[in-house]
């Protein structure tokens, strides 16, 4: 179509100018948006926004449980901390166990003939990384009732102790006294997890 | 007869409608251009809005992420602590009953004419089945009339004890033989597999 500018009326010329200006503006606006985010289309941005909103929603959900989680953690830490005094000391387990067993035997009126650390089979054959229970063997000579009393003191005084082995043999020289060997065991050392803000 | 002569040049011809053809064409182009422009403008606005939302969400995420990460770590720590507590509880309950109770029950179950020569109770870390086991072995002798049946009576007494059964399930008579005219030597054994938590 051949457009003769001089053939147009003033009004028509104005319209053509306005249209041209709008077209130029349109191209400029398009170029502006294209150049502003050259690497990211609206679709990509929307996708990222959607993912981020999902993550944010999950994060907010977690944050809404903050007080409950802190309370649970606090309780779990307190529960485990309450057990710490009953676990053998890491530095000198033998002395710790010796003191505990000696005090209990004195309460039960049982004389201890020997007390020694047991080397666990798992600790000697393992790769050294596996946590193993701590074991101590006690050798004594006592009557059956004293033995029961001794076991009662041992088992009720520490919630973590387990009598792993008990051997009672008759004594030929004194029927009232028995040869007794007790192996007591504590669980492997445990770790208390805590997270400070 | 009337004769009309058209003296207008070709480019001087006028469209006789209200609006000229050129204006209509230009208007159509303008409408098309306007719609196109509107489309791009709206797309631009939508993109700007998305980008603004993305920017705002990113800022919010930067603020919330460390807090949620800490809470997540606290949740994991609490779960680990609970698992440790459960394993400690399980640890001390492995024998089923404390040994002082078992020895007390044993004392009350021995018939008057029975004397024990050896009592052996143990937690075996890897028993015959490969699993940890609680084992109770008893050896002794019975004297007097009906001594051959005393070991059976003893076994029955032991199996009537709830505490003993919780330690080593059912006690079985392993052997019994006459030692002298009125004495019998016997041995009893009970075993229980300790079920480990999954």
mmCIF file of C-alpha atoms in Angstrom:
data_model
loop_
_atom_site.group_PDB
_atom_site.id
_atom_site.type_symbol
_atom_site.label_atom_id
_atom_site.label_comp_id
_atom_site.label_asym_id
_atom_site.label_seq_id
_atom_site.Cartn_x
_atom_site.Cartn_y
_atom_site.Cartn_z
ATOM 1 C CA UNK A 1 0.000 0.000 0.000
ATOM 2 C CA UNK A 2 1.399 3.300 -1.023
ATOM 3 C CA UNK A 3 0.820 5.940 1.621
ATOM 4 C CA UNK A 4 0.994 9.506 0.400
ATOM 5 C CA UNK A 5 1.727 11.622 3.458
ATOM 6 C CA UNK A 6 0.650 14.863 1.819
ATOM 7 C CA UNK A 7 -2.640 13.270 0.789
ATOM 8 C CA UNK A 8 -3.569 12.670 4.497
ATOM 9 C CA UNK A 9 -5.484 15.229 6.460
ATOM 10 C CA UNK A 10 -3.923 16.795 9.567
ATOM 11 C CA UNK A 11 -5.965 14.505 11.779
ATOM 12 C CA UNK A 12 -4.876 11.402 9.901
ATOM 13 C CA UNK A 13 -1.262 12.507 10.128
ATOM 14 C CA UNK A 14 -1.626 12.912 13.904
ATOM 15 C CA UNK A 15 -3.051 9.368 14.151
ATOM 16 C CA UNK A 16 -0.184 7.944 12.124
ATOM 17 C CA UNK A 17 2.352 9.775 14.350
ATOM 18 C CA UNK A 18 0.660 8.522 17.525
ATOM 19 C CA UNK A 19 0.610 4.949 16.202
ATOM 20 C CA UNK A 20 4.278 5.203 15.262
ATOM 21 C CA UNK A 21 5.175 6.581 18.690
ATOM 22 C CA UNK A 22 3.190 3.777 20.377
ATOM 23 C CA UNK A 23 4.896 1.168 18.192
ATOM 24 C CA UNK A 24 8.314 2.559 19.106
ATOM 25 C CA UNK A 25 7.344 2.617 22.793
ATOM 26 C CA UNK A 26 6.177 -0.957 22.471
ATOM 27 C CA UNK A 27 9.507 -2.055 21.009
ATOM 28 C CA UNK A 28 11.398 -0.107 23.689
ATOM 29 C CA UNK A 29 9.303 -1.635 26.502
ATOM 30 C CA UNK A 30 9.776 -5.108 25.098
ATOM 31 C CA UNK A 31 13.496 -4.542 24.777
ATOM 32 C CA UNK A 32 13.647 -3.205 28.327
ATOM 33 C CA UNK A 33 12.021 -6.275 29.835
ATOM 34 C CA UNK A 34 14.065 -8.609 27.671
ATOM 35 C CA UNK A 35 17.319 -6.927 28.599
ATOM 36 C CA UNK A 36 16.517 -6.540 32.285
ATOM 37 C CA UNK A 37 16.414 -10.307 32.867
ATOM 38 C CA UNK A 38 18.182 -11.822 29.919
ATOM 39 C CA UNK A 39 18.784 -15.219 31.532
ATOM 40 C CA UNK A 40 15.469 -15.700 33.172
ATOM 41 C CA UNK A 41 12.142 -15.933 31.431
ATOM 42 C CA UNK A 42 8.922 -15.256 33.275
ATOM 43 C CA UNK A 43 8.282 -19.008 33.233
ATOM 44 C CA UNK A 44 11.609 -19.785 34.897
ATOM 45 C CA UNK A 45 11.055 -17.040 37.445
ATOM 46 C CA UNK A 46 7.583 -18.375 38.173
ATOM 47 C CA UNK A 47 8.991 -21.902 38.571
ATOM 48 C CA UNK A 48 11.679 -20.710 40.960
ATOM 49 C CA UNK A 49 9.115 -18.677 42.862
ATOM 50 C CA UNK A 50 6.862 -21.711 43.158
ATOM 51 C CA UNK A 51 9.724 -23.887 44.459
ATOM 52 C CA UNK A 52 10.882 -21.215 46.851
ATOM 53 C CA UNK A 53 7.363 -20.670 48.143
ATOM 54 C CA UNK A 54 7.098 -24.419 48.776
ATOM 55 C CA UNK A 55 10.359 -24.418 50.696
ATOM 56 C CA UNK A 56 9.323 -21.312 52.579
ATOM 57 C CA UNK A 57 5.994 -22.871 53.480
ATOM 58 C CA UNK A 58 7.799 -25.972 54.798
ATOM 59 C CA UNK A 59 10.217 -23.758 56.718
ATOM 60 C CA UNK A 60 7.331 -21.808 58.241
ATOM 61 C CA UNK A 61 5.670 -25.077 59.175
ATOM 62 C CA UNK A 62 8.864 -26.156 60.955
ATOM 63 C CA UNK A 63 9.220 -22.762 62.634
ATOM 64 C CA UNK A 64 5.646 -23.004 63.902
ATOM 65 C CA UNK A 65 6.722 -26.089 65.879
ATOM 66 C CA UNK A 66 9.744 -24.279 67.373
ATOM 67 C CA UNK A 67 8.489 -24.202 70.961
ATOM 68 C CA UNK A 68 7.427 -27.851 70.889
ATOM 69 C CA UNK A 69 10.716 -29.014 69.360
ATOM 70 C CA UNK A 70 12.752 -27.018 71.867
ATOM 71 C CA UNK A 71 10.699 -28.489 74.681
ATOM 72 C CA UNK A 72 11.174 -32.034 73.356
ATOM 73 C CA UNK A 73 14.903 -31.521 72.914
ATOM 74 C CA UNK A 74 15.228 -30.062 76.390
ATOM 75 C CA UNK A 75 13.392 -33.020 77.887
ATOM 76 C CA UNK A 76 15.442 -35.572 75.935
ATOM 77 C CA UNK A 77 18.669 -33.855 77.037
ATOM 78 C CA UNK A 78 17.509 -33.782 80.654
ATOM 79 C CA UNK A 79 16.530 -37.462 80.518
ATOM 80 C CA UNK A 80 19.972 -38.432 79.248
ATOM 81 C CA UNK A 81 21.806 -36.061 81.579
ATOM 82 C CA UNK A 82 20.006 -37.763 84.458
ATOM 83 C CA UNK A 83 21.665 -41.016 83.326
ATOM 84 C CA UNK A 84 25.195 -39.596 83.176
ATOM 85 C CA UNK A 85 25.973 -40.177 86.887
ATOM 86 C CA UNK A 86 25.111 -43.860 86.421
ATOM 87 C CA UNK A 87 27.491 -44.438 83.504
ATOM 88 C CA UNK A 88 31.152 -45.225 84.146
ATOM 89 C CA UNK A 89 33.432 -42.222 84.024
ATOM 90 C CA UNK A 90 35.236 -42.063 80.707
ATOM 91 C CA UNK A 91 38.576 -41.108 82.233
ATOM 92 C CA UNK A 92 38.924 -43.740 84.968
ATOM 93 C CA UNK A 93 36.128 -46.259 84.592
ATOM 94 C CA UNK A 94 37.761 -48.856 86.809
ATOM 95 C CA UNK A 95 38.073 -46.526 89.807
ATOM 96 C CA UNK A 96 34.481 -45.418 89.283
ATOM 97 C CA UNK A 97 33.216 -49.014 89.131
ATOM 98 C CA UNK A 98 35.429 -50.032 92.055
ATOM 99 C CA UNK A 99 33.942 -47.303 94.241
ATOM 100 C CA UNK A 100 30.375 -48.166 93.259
ATOM 101 C CA UNK A 101 30.743 -51.921 93.818
ATOM 102 C CA UNK A 102 32.725 -51.528 97.048
ATOM 103 C CA UNK A 103 30.093 -49.234 98.548
ATOM 104 C CA UNK A 104 27.323 -51.674 97.593
ATOM 105 C CA UNK A 105 29.189 -54.674 98.958
ATOM 106 C CA UNK A 106 29.782 -52.834 102.247
ATOM 107 C CA UNK A 107 26.045 -52.098 102.507
ATOM 108 C CA UNK A 108 25.275 -55.774 101.866
ATOM 109 C CA UNK A 109 27.974 -56.961 104.264
ATOM 110 C CA UNK A 110 29.866 -58.816 101.571
ATOM 111 C CA UNK A 111 33.658 -58.834 101.437
ATOM 112 C CA UNK A 112 35.082 -58.544 97.953
ATOM 113 C CA UNK A 113 38.067 -60.763 97.194
ATOM 114 C CA UNK A 114 38.805 -59.429 93.758
ATOM 115 C CA UNK A 115 37.527 -56.894 91.265
ATOM 116 C CA UNK A 116 38.899 -56.556 87.796
ATOM 117 C CA UNK A 117 38.078 -55.138 84.397
ATOM 118 C CA UNK A 118 36.911 -57.615 81.808
ATOM 119 C CA UNK A 119 38.119 -57.283 78.272
ATOM 120 C CA UNK A 120 35.075 -57.681 76.103
ATOM 121 C CA UNK A 121 35.385 -60.158 73.239
ATOM 122 C CA UNK A 122 33.936 -57.578 70.874
ATOM 123 C CA UNK A 123 36.492 -54.948 71.852
ATOM 124 C CA UNK A 124 39.411 -57.313 71.277
ATOM 125 C CA UNK A 125 38.262 -58.586 67.886
ATOM 126 C CA UNK A 126 36.479 -55.519 66.600
ATOM 127 C CA UNK A 127 37.952 -52.721 64.576
ATOM 128 C CA UNK A 128 38.193 -50.577 67.682
ATOM 129 C CA UNK A 129 35.536 -48.169 66.514
ATOM 130 C CA UNK A 130 32.560 -50.061 67.895
ATOM 131 C CA UNK A 131 31.424 -48.846 71.294
ATOM 132 C CA UNK A 132 31.556 -51.745 73.735
ATOM 133 C CA UNK A 133 29.981 -52.224 77.141
ATOM 134 C CA UNK A 134 32.171 -51.763 80.171
ATOM 135 C CA UNK A 135 32.501 -54.920 82.253
ATOM 136 C CA UNK A 136 33.900 -55.644 85.681
ATOM 137 C CA UNK A 137 34.094 -59.005 87.403
ATOM 138 C CA UNK A 138 33.711 -59.379 91.145
ATOM 139 C CA UNK A 139 34.886 -62.395 93.090
ATOM 140 C CA UNK A 140 33.642 -62.986 96.602
ATOM 141 C CA UNK A 141 32.714 -65.612 99.150
ATOM 142 C CA UNK A 142 29.425 -65.131 100.887
ATOM 143 C CA UNK A 143 26.191 -66.748 101.963
ATOM 144 C CA UNK A 144 23.225 -66.962 99.625
ATOM 145 C CA UNK A 145 21.175 -64.340 101.484
ATOM 146 C CA UNK A 146 24.079 -61.889 101.545
ATOM 147 C CA UNK A 147 24.508 -62.489 97.837
ATOM 148 C CA UNK A 148 20.873 -61.653 97.151
ATOM 149 C CA UNK A 149 21.255 -58.508 99.248
ATOM 150 C CA UNK A 150 24.447 -57.572 97.369
ATOM 151 C CA UNK A 151 22.731 -58.106 94.015
ATOM 152 C CA UNK A 152 19.803 -56.017 95.208
ATOM 153 C CA UNK A 153 22.105 -53.132 96.156
ATOM 154 C CA UNK A 154 23.975 -53.441 92.873
ATOM 155 C CA UNK A 155 20.907 -53.561 90.662
ATOM 156 C CA UNK A 156 18.727 -51.006 92.390
ATOM 157 C CA UNK A 157 21.513 -48.454 92.882
ATOM 158 C CA UNK A 158 22.170 -47.970 89.202
ATOM 159 C CA UNK A 159 19.556 -48.162 86.440
ATOM 160 C CA UNK A 160 22.197 -48.890 83.812
ATOM 161 C CA UNK A 161 23.933 -51.815 85.483
ATOM 162 C CA UNK A 162 23.255 -55.319 84.265
ATOM 163 C CA UNK A 163 24.503 -58.458 85.963
ATOM 164 C CA UNK A 164 25.809 -60.238 82.925
ATOM 165 C CA UNK A 165 27.081 -63.341 84.610
ATOM 166 C CA UNK A 166 26.676 -64.995 87.980
ATOM 167 C CA UNK A 167 28.387 -68.178 89.063
ATOM 168 C CA UNK A 168 27.768 -69.688 92.470
ATOM 169 C CA UNK A 169 29.826 -72.727 93.375
ATOM 170 C CA UNK A 170 29.569 -74.697 96.576
ATOM 171 C CA UNK A 171 32.440 -74.381 98.977
ATOM 172 C CA UNK A 172 33.786 -77.660 100.309
ATOM 173 C CA UNK A 173 35.239 -76.204 103.515
ATOM 174 C CA UNK A 174 32.234 -74.098 104.540
ATOM 175 C CA UNK A 175 28.739 -75.027 103.317
ATOM 176 C CA UNK A 176 27.371 -71.643 104.440
ATOM 177 C CA UNK A 177 29.777 -69.722 102.231
ATOM 178 C CA UNK A 178 29.759 -69.985 98.453
ATOM 179 C CA UNK A 179 32.325 -69.039 95.868
ATOM 180 C CA UNK A 180 30.700 -66.330 93.826
ATOM 181 C CA UNK A 181 31.751 -64.624 90.636
ATOM 182 C CA UNK A 182 29.670 -61.770 89.311
ATOM 183 C CA UNK A 183 30.261 -59.954 86.033
ATOM 184 C CA UNK A 184 28.520 -56.612 85.888
ATOM 185 C CA UNK A 185 28.145 -54.595 82.742
ATOM 186 C CA UNK A 186 27.407 -50.993 81.836
ATOM 187 C CA UNK A 187 26.309 -49.837 78.398
ATOM 188 C CA UNK A 188 28.763 -48.231 75.981
ATOM 189 C CA UNK A 189 29.231 -44.539 76.578
ATOM 190 C CA UNK A 190 26.428 -42.507 75.093
ATOM 191 C CA UNK A 191 26.367 -39.093 73.515
ATOM 192 C CA UNK A 192 23.902 -36.348 74.320
ATOM 193 C CA UNK A 193 22.908 -34.346 71.273
ATOM 194 C CA UNK A 194 22.100 -30.703 71.753
ATOM 195 C CA UNK A 195 21.716 -27.747 69.400
ATOM 196 C CA UNK A 196 22.108 -24.200 70.626
ATOM 197 C CA UNK A 197 20.513 -21.355 68.733
ATOM 198 C CA UNK B 1 -29.252 12.779 -21.922
ATOM 199 C CA UNK B 2 -26.879 14.056 -19.268
ATOM 200 C CA UNK B 3 -23.214 13.602 -19.609
ATOM 201 C CA UNK B 4 -20.955 13.799 -16.558
ATOM 202 C CA UNK B 5 -17.258 14.018 -17.056
ATOM 203 C CA UNK B 6 -15.002 12.891 -14.165
ATOM 204 C CA UNK B 7 -12.182 15.392 -14.096
ATOM 205 C CA UNK B 8 -10.595 14.161 -10.822
ATOM 206 C CA UNK B 9 -7.112 12.759 -10.985
ATOM 207 C CA UNK B 10 -6.604 9.225 -9.716
ATOM 208 C CA UNK B 11 -5.052 10.301 -6.429
ATOM 209 C CA UNK B 12 -7.759 12.903 -5.917
ATOM 210 C CA UNK B 13 -10.477 10.310 -5.710
ATOM 211 C CA UNK B 14 -12.360 10.419 -2.461
ATOM 212 C CA UNK B 15 -13.997 7.600 -0.645
ATOM 213 C CA UNK B 16 -17.544 8.590 -0.181
ATOM 214 C CA UNK B 17 -18.025 6.988 3.297
ATOM 215 C CA UNK B 18 -17.838 8.851 6.640
ATOM 216 C CA UNK B 19 -14.222 7.771 7.249
ATOM 217 C CA UNK B 20 -11.715 7.386 4.476
ATOM 218 C CA UNK B 21 -10.215 3.983 3.590
ATOM 219 C CA UNK B 22 -6.741 5.078 4.648
ATOM 220 C CA UNK B 23 -7.961 6.099 8.084
ATOM 221 C CA UNK B 24 -9.691 2.741 8.445
ATOM 222 C CA UNK B 25 -6.530 0.851 7.516
ATOM 223 C CA UNK B 26 -4.448 2.973 9.827
ATOM 224 C CA UNK B 27 -7.020 2.511 12.573
ATOM 225 C CA UNK B 28 -6.948 -1.250 12.109
ATOM 226 C CA UNK B 29 -3.163 -1.208 12.331
ATOM 227 C CA UNK B 30 -3.397 1.003 15.401
ATOM 228 C CA UNK B 31 -5.849 -1.382 17.073
ATOM 229 C CA UNK B 32 -3.626 -4.360 16.238
ATOM 230 C CA UNK B 33 -0.597 -2.483 17.482
ATOM 231 C CA UNK B 34 -2.451 -1.400 20.586
ATOM 232 C CA UNK B 35 -3.519 -4.937 21.408
ATOM 233 C CA UNK B 36 0.028 -6.152 20.819
ATOM 234 C CA UNK B 37 1.341 -3.369 23.003
ATOM 235 C CA UNK B 38 -1.230 -4.190 25.690
ATOM 236 C CA UNK B 39 -0.222 -7.833 25.534
ATOM 237 C CA UNK B 40 3.435 -7.004 25.983
ATOM 238 C CA UNK B 41 2.646 -4.488 28.672
ATOM 239 C CA UNK B 42 0.594 -7.035 30.614
ATOM 240 C CA UNK B 43 3.281 -9.677 30.112
ATOM 241 C CA UNK B 44 5.823 -7.170 31.339
ATOM 242 C CA UNK B 45 3.702 -6.303 34.350
ATOM 243 C CA UNK B 46 3.196 -9.997 35.110
ATOM 244 C CA UNK B 47 6.925 -10.637 34.848
ATOM 245 C CA UNK B 48 7.751 -7.628 36.979
ATOM 246 C CA UNK B 49 5.244 -8.852 39.570
ATOM 247 C CA UNK B 50 6.707 -12.373 39.520
ATOM 248 C CA UNK B 51 10.219 -11.000 39.827
ATOM 249 C CA UNK B 52 9.187 -8.717 42.662
ATOM 250 C CA UNK B 53 7.513 -11.658 44.439
ATOM 251 C CA UNK B 54 10.576 -13.784 43.814
ATOM 252 C CA UNK B 55 12.794 -11.112 45.241
ATOM 253 C CA UNK B 56 10.587 -10.717 48.307
ATOM 254 C CA UNK B 57 10.367 -14.511 48.784
ATOM 255 C CA UNK B 58 14.143 -14.819 48.470
ATOM 256 C CA UNK B 59 14.633 -12.181 51.140
ATOM 257 C CA UNK B 60 12.139 -13.929 53.400
ATOM 258 C CA UNK B 61 13.809 -17.291 52.718
ATOM 259 C CA UNK B 62 17.191 -15.852 53.678
ATOM 260 C CA UNK B 63 15.680 -14.806 57.006
ATOM 261 C CA UNK B 64 13.685 -17.991 57.695
ATOM 262 C CA UNK B 65 16.081 -20.611 56.361
ATOM 263 C CA UNK B 66 18.666 -20.472 59.199
ATOM 264 C CA UNK B 67 15.902 -20.593 61.823
ATOM 265 C CA UNK B 68 14.222 -23.579 60.195
ATOM 266 C CA UNK B 69 17.616 -25.287 59.756
ATOM 267 C CA UNK B 70 18.289 -24.947 63.485
ATOM 268 C CA UNK B 71 14.841 -26.308 64.348
ATOM 269 C CA UNK B 72 15.381 -29.188 61.932
ATOM 270 C CA UNK B 73 18.702 -29.956 63.642
ATOM 271 C CA UNK B 74 16.986 -29.739 67.028
ATOM 272 C CA UNK B 75 14.331 -32.204 65.834
ATOM 273 C CA UNK B 76 17.034 -34.619 64.687
ATOM 274 C CA UNK B 77 18.949 -34.187 67.957
ATOM 275 C CA UNK B 78 15.806 -34.856 70.005
ATOM 276 C CA UNK B 79 15.107 -37.986 67.918
ATOM 277 C CA UNK B 80 18.681 -39.207 68.446
ATOM 278 C CA UNK B 81 18.429 -38.585 72.183
ATOM 279 C CA UNK B 82 15.126 -40.430 72.354
ATOM 280 C CA UNK B 83 16.709 -43.352 70.483
ATOM 281 C CA UNK B 84 19.616 -43.343 72.942
ATOM 282 C CA UNK B 85 17.183 -43.296 75.894
ATOM 283 C CA UNK B 86 15.208 -46.162 74.359
ATOM 284 C CA UNK B 87 18.377 -48.200 73.812
ATOM 285 C CA UNK B 88 19.407 -47.576 77.436
ATOM 286 C CA UNK B 89 15.985 -48.734 78.648
ATOM 287 C CA UNK B 90 16.225 -51.760 76.415
ATOM 288 C CA UNK B 91 19.744 -52.408 77.705
ATOM 289 C CA UNK B 92 18.718 -52.651 81.337
ATOM 290 C CA UNK B 93 15.649 -54.741 80.534
ATOM 291 C CA UNK B 94 17.541 -57.388 78.583
ATOM 292 C CA UNK B 95 17.501 -59.913 81.396
ATOM 293 C CA UNK B 96 13.711 -59.707 81.715
ATOM 294 C CA UNK B 97 13.994 -59.479 85.495
ATOM 295 C CA UNK B 98 16.753 -58.319 87.837
ATOM 296 C CA UNK B 99 19.008 -61.132 89.000
ATOM 297 C CA UNK B 100 18.355 -60.570 92.708
ATOM 298 C CA UNK B 101 14.706 -61.424 92.065
ATOM 299 C CA UNK B 102 15.669 -64.511 90.088
ATOM 300 C CA UNK B 103 17.961 -65.712 92.876
ATOM 301 C CA UNK B 104 15.187 -65.074 95.402
ATOM 302 C CA UNK B 105 12.756 -67.097 93.299
ATOM 303 C CA UNK B 106 15.332 -69.827 92.916
ATOM 304 C CA UNK B 107 15.801 -69.939 96.673
ATOM 305 C CA UNK B 108 12.074 -70.381 97.181
ATOM 306 C CA UNK B 109 11.766 -73.080 94.530
ATOM 307 C CA UNK B 110 14.363 -75.531 95.813
ATOM 308 C CA UNK B 111 12.742 -78.547 97.531
ATOM 309 C CA UNK B 112 14.037 -79.322 101.011
ATOM 310 C CA UNK B 113 15.833 -82.499 99.941
ATOM 311 C CA UNK B 114 17.633 -80.823 97.043
ATOM 312 C CA UNK B 115 21.013 -79.181 97.345
ATOM 313 C CA UNK B 116 22.590 -77.141 94.583
ATOM 314 C CA UNK B 117 26.275 -77.445 93.811
ATOM 315 C CA UNK B 118 26.415 -74.831 91.073
ATOM 316 C CA UNK B 119 24.262 -71.981 89.849
ATOM 317 C CA UNK B 120 25.219 -70.295 86.623
ATOM 318 C CA UNK B 121 23.316 -67.434 85.028
ATOM 319 C CA UNK B 122 24.632 -65.533 82.055
ATOM 320 C CA UNK B 123 23.798 -63.250 79.180
ATOM 321 C CA UNK B 124 25.567 -64.754 76.182
ATOM 322 C CA UNK B 125 26.213 -62.129 73.520
ATOM 323 C CA UNK B 126 26.009 -64.627 70.697
ATOM 324 C CA UNK B 127 24.186 -67.813 71.586
ATOM 325 C CA UNK B 128 23.563 -70.953 69.533
ATOM 326 C CA UNK B 129 21.166 -69.034 67.282
ATOM 327 C CA UNK B 130 23.604 -66.179 66.818
ATOM 328 C CA UNK B 131 21.358 -63.951 68.917
ATOM 329 C CA UNK B 132 22.051 -62.890 72.512
ATOM 330 C CA UNK B 133 20.656 -65.347 75.032
ATOM 331 C CA UNK B 134 19.929 -65.528 78.739
ATOM 332 C CA UNK B 135 21.023 -68.856 80.160
ATOM 333 C CA UNK B 136 20.393 -70.422 83.540
ATOM 334 C CA UNK B 137 22.157 -73.659 84.441
ATOM 335 C CA UNK B 138 21.676 -75.442 87.737
ATOM 336 C CA UNK B 139 23.483 -78.520 89.027
ATOM 337 C CA UNK B 140 22.863 -80.317 92.291
ATOM 338 C CA UNK B 141 21.787 -83.466 93.968
ATOM 339 C CA UNK B 142 18.686 -84.807 95.632
ATOM 340 C CA UNK B 143 18.706 -87.127 98.601
ATOM 341 C CA UNK B 144 16.156 -89.285 100.364
ATOM 342 C CA UNK B 145 13.059 -91.126 99.423
ATOM 343 C CA UNK B 146 11.679 -90.230 96.038
ATOM 344 C CA UNK B 147 14.903 -88.408 95.211
ATOM 345 C CA UNK B 148 14.626 -89.405 91.571
ATOM 346 C CA UNK B 149 11.545 -87.236 91.217
ATOM 347 C CA UNK B 150 12.826 -84.265 93.176
ATOM 348 C CA UNK B 151 14.620 -82.776 90.189
ATOM 349 C CA UNK B 152 11.317 -82.876 88.277
ATOM 350 C CA UNK B 153 9.515 -81.209 91.174
ATOM 351 C CA UNK B 154 12.255 -78.593 91.330
ATOM 352 C CA UNK B 155 11.916 -77.965 87.605
ATOM 353 C CA UNK B 156 8.136 -77.600 87.977
ATOM 354 C CA UNK B 157 8.588 -75.114 90.814
ATOM 355 C CA UNK B 158 11.011 -73.085 88.705
ATOM 356 C CA UNK B 159 8.679 -73.021 85.742
ATOM 357 C CA UNK B 160 5.857 -71.763 87.929
ATOM 358 C CA UNK B 161 7.871 -68.644 88.664
ATOM 359 C CA UNK B 162 7.016 -65.700 86.427
ATOM 360 C CA UNK B 163 10.351 -63.963 87.097
ATOM 361 C CA UNK B 164 12.356 -67.062 86.219
ATOM 362 C CA UNK B 165 10.416 -67.604 83.032
ATOM 363 C CA UNK B 166 10.967 -64.010 82.034
ATOM 364 C CA UNK B 167 14.698 -64.591 82.426
ATOM 365 C CA UNK B 168 15.152 -67.983 80.776
ATOM 366 C CA UNK B 169 11.764 -69.212 79.555
ATOM 367 C CA UNK B 170 11.160 -72.835 80.421
ATOM 368 C CA UNK B 171 13.698 -74.723 82.492
ATOM 369 C CA UNK B 172 14.386 -78.260 81.245
ATOM 370 C CA UNK B 173 15.851 -81.261 82.966
ATOM 371 C CA UNK B 174 19.100 -81.981 81.147
ATOM 372 C CA UNK B 175 20.397 -84.956 83.072
ATOM 373 C CA UNK B 176 19.640 -87.061 86.140
ATOM 374 C CA UNK B 177 21.546 -90.070 87.413
ATOM 375 C CA UNK B 178 21.818 -92.078 90.608
ATOM 376 C CA UNK B 179 24.983 -91.227 92.499
ATOM 377 C CA UNK B 180 24.488 -93.506 95.516
ATOM 378 C CA UNK B 181 21.604 -95.590 96.812
ATOM 379 C CA UNK B 182 19.599 -92.590 97.946
ATOM 380 C CA UNK B 183 21.081 -89.676 96.035
ATOM 381 C CA UNK B 184 20.643 -88.469 92.487
ATOM 382 C CA UNK B 185 22.736 -85.956 90.612
ATOM 383 C CA UNK B 186 20.872 -83.754 88.179
ATOM 384 C CA UNK B 187 21.271 -80.675 86.019
ATOM 385 C CA UNK B 188 18.693 -78.237 84.711
ATOM 386 C CA UNK B 189 18.917 -75.601 82.032
ATOM 387 C CA UNK B 190 16.792 -72.755 80.728
ATOM 388 C CA UNK B 191 17.487 -70.508 77.729
ATOM 389 C CA UNK B 192 15.809 -67.472 76.314
ATOM 390 C CA UNK B 193 16.739 -65.626 73.183
ATOM 391 C CA UNK B 194 16.943 -61.876 73.720
ATOM 392 C CA UNK B 195 15.061 -60.136 70.964
ATOM 393 C CA UNK B 196 16.947 -57.142 69.737
ATOM 394 C CA UNK B 197 15.080 -54.047 68.721
ATOM 395 C CA UNK B 198 14.957 -53.479 64.944
#
